[in-house]
XYZ file of N, CA and C in Angstrom:
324
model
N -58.710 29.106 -66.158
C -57.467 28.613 -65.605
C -57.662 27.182 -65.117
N -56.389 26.695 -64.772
C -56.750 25.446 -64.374
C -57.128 24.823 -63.129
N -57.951 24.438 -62.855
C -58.425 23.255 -61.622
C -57.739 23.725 -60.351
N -56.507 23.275 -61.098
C -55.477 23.010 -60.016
C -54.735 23.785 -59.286
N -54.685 25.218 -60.142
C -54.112 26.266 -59.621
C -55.258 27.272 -58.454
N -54.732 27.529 -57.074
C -55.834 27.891 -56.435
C -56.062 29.364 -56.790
N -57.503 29.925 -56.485
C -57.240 31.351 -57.306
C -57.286 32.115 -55.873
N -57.932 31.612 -54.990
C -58.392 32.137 -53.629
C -58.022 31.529 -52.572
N -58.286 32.266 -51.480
C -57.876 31.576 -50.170
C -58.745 30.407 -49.629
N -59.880 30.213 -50.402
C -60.926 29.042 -50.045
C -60.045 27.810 -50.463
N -59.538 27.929 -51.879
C -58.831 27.199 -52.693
C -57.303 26.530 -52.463
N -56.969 27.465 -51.841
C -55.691 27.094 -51.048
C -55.568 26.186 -49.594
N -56.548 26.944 -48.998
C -57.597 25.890 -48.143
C -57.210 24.500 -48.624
N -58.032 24.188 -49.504
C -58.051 22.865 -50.034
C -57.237 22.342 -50.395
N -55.732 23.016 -50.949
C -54.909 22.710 -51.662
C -54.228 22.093 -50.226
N -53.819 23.202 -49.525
C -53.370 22.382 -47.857
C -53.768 21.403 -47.151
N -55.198 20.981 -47.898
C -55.603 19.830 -46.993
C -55.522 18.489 -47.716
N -55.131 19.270 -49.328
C -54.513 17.263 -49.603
C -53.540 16.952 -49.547
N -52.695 18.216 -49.292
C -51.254 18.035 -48.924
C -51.040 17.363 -47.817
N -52.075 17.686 -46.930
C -51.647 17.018 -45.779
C -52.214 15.560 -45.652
N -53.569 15.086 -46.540
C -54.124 13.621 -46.560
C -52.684 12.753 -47.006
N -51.881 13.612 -48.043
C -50.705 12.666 -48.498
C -49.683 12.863 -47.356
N -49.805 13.512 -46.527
C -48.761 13.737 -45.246
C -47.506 14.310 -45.484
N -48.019 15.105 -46.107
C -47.391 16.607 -46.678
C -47.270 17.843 -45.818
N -46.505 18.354 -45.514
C -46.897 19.441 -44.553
C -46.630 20.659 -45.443
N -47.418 21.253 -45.886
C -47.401 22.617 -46.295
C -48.084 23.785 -46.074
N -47.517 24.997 -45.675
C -48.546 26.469 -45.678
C -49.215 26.943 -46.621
N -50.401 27.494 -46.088
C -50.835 28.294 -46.979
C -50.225 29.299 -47.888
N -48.864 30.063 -47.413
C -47.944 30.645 -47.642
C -47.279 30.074 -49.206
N -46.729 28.904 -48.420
C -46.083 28.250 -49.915
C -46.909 28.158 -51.148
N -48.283 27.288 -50.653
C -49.175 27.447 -51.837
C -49.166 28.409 -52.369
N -49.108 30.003 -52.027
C -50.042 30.789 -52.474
C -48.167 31.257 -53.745
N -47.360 31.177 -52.630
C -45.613 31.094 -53.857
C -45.897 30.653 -54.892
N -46.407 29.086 -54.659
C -46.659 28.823 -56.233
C -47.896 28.670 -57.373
N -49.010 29.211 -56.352
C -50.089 29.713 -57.327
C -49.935 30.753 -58.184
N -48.854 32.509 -57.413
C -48.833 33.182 -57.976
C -48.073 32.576 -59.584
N -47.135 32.336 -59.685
C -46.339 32.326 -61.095
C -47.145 31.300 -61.417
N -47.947 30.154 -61.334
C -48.575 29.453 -61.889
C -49.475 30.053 -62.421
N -50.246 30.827 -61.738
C -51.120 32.004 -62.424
C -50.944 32.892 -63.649
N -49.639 33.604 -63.516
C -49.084 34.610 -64.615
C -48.928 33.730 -65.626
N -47.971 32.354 -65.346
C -47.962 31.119 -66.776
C -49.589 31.245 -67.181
N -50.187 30.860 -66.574
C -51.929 30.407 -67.129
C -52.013 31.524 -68.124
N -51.770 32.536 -67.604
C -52.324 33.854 -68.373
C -51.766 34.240 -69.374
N -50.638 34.323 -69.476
C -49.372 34.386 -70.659
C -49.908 32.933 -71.753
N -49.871 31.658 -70.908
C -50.135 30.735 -72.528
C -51.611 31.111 -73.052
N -52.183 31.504 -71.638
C -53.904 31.731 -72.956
C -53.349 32.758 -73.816
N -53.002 34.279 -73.380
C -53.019 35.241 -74.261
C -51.959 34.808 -75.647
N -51.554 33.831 -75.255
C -50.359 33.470 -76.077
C -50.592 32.675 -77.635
N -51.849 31.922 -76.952
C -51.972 30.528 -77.406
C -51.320 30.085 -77.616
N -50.830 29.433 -76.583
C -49.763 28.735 -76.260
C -48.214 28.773 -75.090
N -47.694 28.357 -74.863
C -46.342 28.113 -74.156
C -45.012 28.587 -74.971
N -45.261 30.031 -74.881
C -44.295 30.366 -75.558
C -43.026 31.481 -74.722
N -43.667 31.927 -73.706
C -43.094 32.563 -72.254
C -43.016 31.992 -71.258
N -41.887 31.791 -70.479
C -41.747 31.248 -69.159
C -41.426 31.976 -68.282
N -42.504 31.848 -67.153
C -42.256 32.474 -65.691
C -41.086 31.569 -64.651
N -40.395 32.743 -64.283
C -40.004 31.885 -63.273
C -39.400 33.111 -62.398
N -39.642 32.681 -60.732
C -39.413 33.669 -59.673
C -38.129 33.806 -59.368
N -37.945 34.889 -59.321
C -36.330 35.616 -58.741
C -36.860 36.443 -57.522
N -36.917 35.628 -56.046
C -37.097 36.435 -54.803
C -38.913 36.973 -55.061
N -38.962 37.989 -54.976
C -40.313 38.699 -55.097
C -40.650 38.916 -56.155
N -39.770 38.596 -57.305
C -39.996 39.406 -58.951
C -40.577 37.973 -59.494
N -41.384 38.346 -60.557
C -41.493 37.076 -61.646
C -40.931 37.856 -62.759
N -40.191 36.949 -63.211
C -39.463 37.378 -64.458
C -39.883 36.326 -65.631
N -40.101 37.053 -66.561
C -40.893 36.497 -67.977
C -39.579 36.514 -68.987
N -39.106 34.967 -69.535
C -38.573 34.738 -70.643
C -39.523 34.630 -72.382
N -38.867 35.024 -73.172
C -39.588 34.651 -74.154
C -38.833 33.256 -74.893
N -39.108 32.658 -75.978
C -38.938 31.729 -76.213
C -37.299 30.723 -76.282
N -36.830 32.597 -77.056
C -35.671 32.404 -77.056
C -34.445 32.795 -75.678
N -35.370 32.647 -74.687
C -34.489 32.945 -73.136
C -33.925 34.165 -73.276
N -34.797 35.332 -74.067
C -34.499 36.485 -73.236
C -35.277 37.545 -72.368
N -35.409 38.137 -71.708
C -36.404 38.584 -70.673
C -36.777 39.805 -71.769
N -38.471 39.289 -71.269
C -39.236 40.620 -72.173
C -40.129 40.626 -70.794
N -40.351 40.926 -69.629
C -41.307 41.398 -68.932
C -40.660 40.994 -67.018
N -41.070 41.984 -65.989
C -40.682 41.207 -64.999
C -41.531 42.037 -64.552
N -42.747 41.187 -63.193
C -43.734 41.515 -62.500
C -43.425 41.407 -61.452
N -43.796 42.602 -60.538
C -43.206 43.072 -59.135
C -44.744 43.020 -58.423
N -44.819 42.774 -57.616
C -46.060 42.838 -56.364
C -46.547 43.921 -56.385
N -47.699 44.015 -56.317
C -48.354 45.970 -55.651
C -48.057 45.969 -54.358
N -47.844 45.149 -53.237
C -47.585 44.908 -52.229
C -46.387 45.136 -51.728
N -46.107 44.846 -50.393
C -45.235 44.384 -49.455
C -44.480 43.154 -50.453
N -45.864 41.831 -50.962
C -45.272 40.701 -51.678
C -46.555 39.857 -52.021
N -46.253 39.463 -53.009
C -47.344 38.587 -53.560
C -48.643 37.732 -52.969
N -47.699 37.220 -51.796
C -48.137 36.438 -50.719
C -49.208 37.416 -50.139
N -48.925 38.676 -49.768
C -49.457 39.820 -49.323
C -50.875 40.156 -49.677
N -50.424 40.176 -50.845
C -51.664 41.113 -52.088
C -52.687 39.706 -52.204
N -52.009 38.466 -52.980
C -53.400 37.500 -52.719
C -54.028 37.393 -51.520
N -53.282 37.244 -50.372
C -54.338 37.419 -49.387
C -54.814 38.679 -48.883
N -54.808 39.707 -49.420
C -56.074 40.823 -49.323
C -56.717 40.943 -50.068
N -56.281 39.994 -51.348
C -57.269 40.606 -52.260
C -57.377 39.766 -53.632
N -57.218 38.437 -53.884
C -56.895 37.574 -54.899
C -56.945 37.856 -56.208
N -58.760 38.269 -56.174
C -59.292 38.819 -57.073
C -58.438 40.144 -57.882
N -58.656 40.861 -57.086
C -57.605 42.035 -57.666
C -55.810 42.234 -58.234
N -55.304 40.860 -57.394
C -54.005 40.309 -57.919
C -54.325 40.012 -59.000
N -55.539 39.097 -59.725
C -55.190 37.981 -60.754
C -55.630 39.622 -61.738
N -56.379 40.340 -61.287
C -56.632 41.319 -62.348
C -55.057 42.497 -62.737
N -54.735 42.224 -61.623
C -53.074 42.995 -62.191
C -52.660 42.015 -62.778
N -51.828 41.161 -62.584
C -51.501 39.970 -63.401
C -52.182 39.973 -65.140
N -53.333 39.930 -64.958
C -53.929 39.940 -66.441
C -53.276 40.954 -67.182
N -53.093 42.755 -66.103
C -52.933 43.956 -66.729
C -51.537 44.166 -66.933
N -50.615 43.125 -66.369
C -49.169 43.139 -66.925
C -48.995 42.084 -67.745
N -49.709 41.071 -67.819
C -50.002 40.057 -69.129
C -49.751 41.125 -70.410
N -50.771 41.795 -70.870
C -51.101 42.497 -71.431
C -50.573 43.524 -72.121
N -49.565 44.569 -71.037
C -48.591 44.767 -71.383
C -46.865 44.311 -72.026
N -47.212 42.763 -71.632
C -45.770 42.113 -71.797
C -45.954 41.721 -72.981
N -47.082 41.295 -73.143
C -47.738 40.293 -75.031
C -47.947 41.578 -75.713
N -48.820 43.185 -75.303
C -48.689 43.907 -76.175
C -47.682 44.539 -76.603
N -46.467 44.831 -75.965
C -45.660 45.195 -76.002
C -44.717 44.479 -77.054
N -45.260 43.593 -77.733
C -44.122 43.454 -79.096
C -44.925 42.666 -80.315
């Protein structure tokens, strides 16, 4: 995945602290909003090869378009909420994530 996307709470860490060198004020919270769907994208274009599904959040859901803008997949939290689950457990989010990847690309 990329660089830039944090996978962990060490990472987010960091992500908050250049936010704030640019005098940015952001939570860890927000980061972690947009690591999750940045994450599921990462995972969808590898399995994809390529950018051919787009994530984008509706409230707590990520909802997966396919090329032609119609929904083939929508990922719900194991949690309370996303925010939730990465911070108990990152590791184990990005491994659900992979396991509804998986289902959304095998699934047609």
């Amino acid at each position: 995945m990329s660089a830039y996307i944090p996978e962990n709470m060490e990472e987010v860490a960091v992500q908050v602290a250049k936010h704030q060198v640019h005098g940015e004020k952001v939570t860890p919270e927000e980061v972690i909003e947009q690591a999750v769907p940045d994450i599921l994208q990462a995972l969808l274009d590898e399995a994809l090869e390529g950018r051919y599904d787009e994530v984008k959040r509706d409230g707590d859901k990520l909802i997966v378009t396919d090329a032609m803008g119609e929904q083939v997949g929508v990922v719900t939290p194991n949690g309370k909420s996303f925010v939730d689950d990465f911070k108990a457990d990152s590791d184990a989010l990005i491994g659900y994530l992979e396991s509804q990847v998986a289902k959304i690309v095998g699934g047609r």
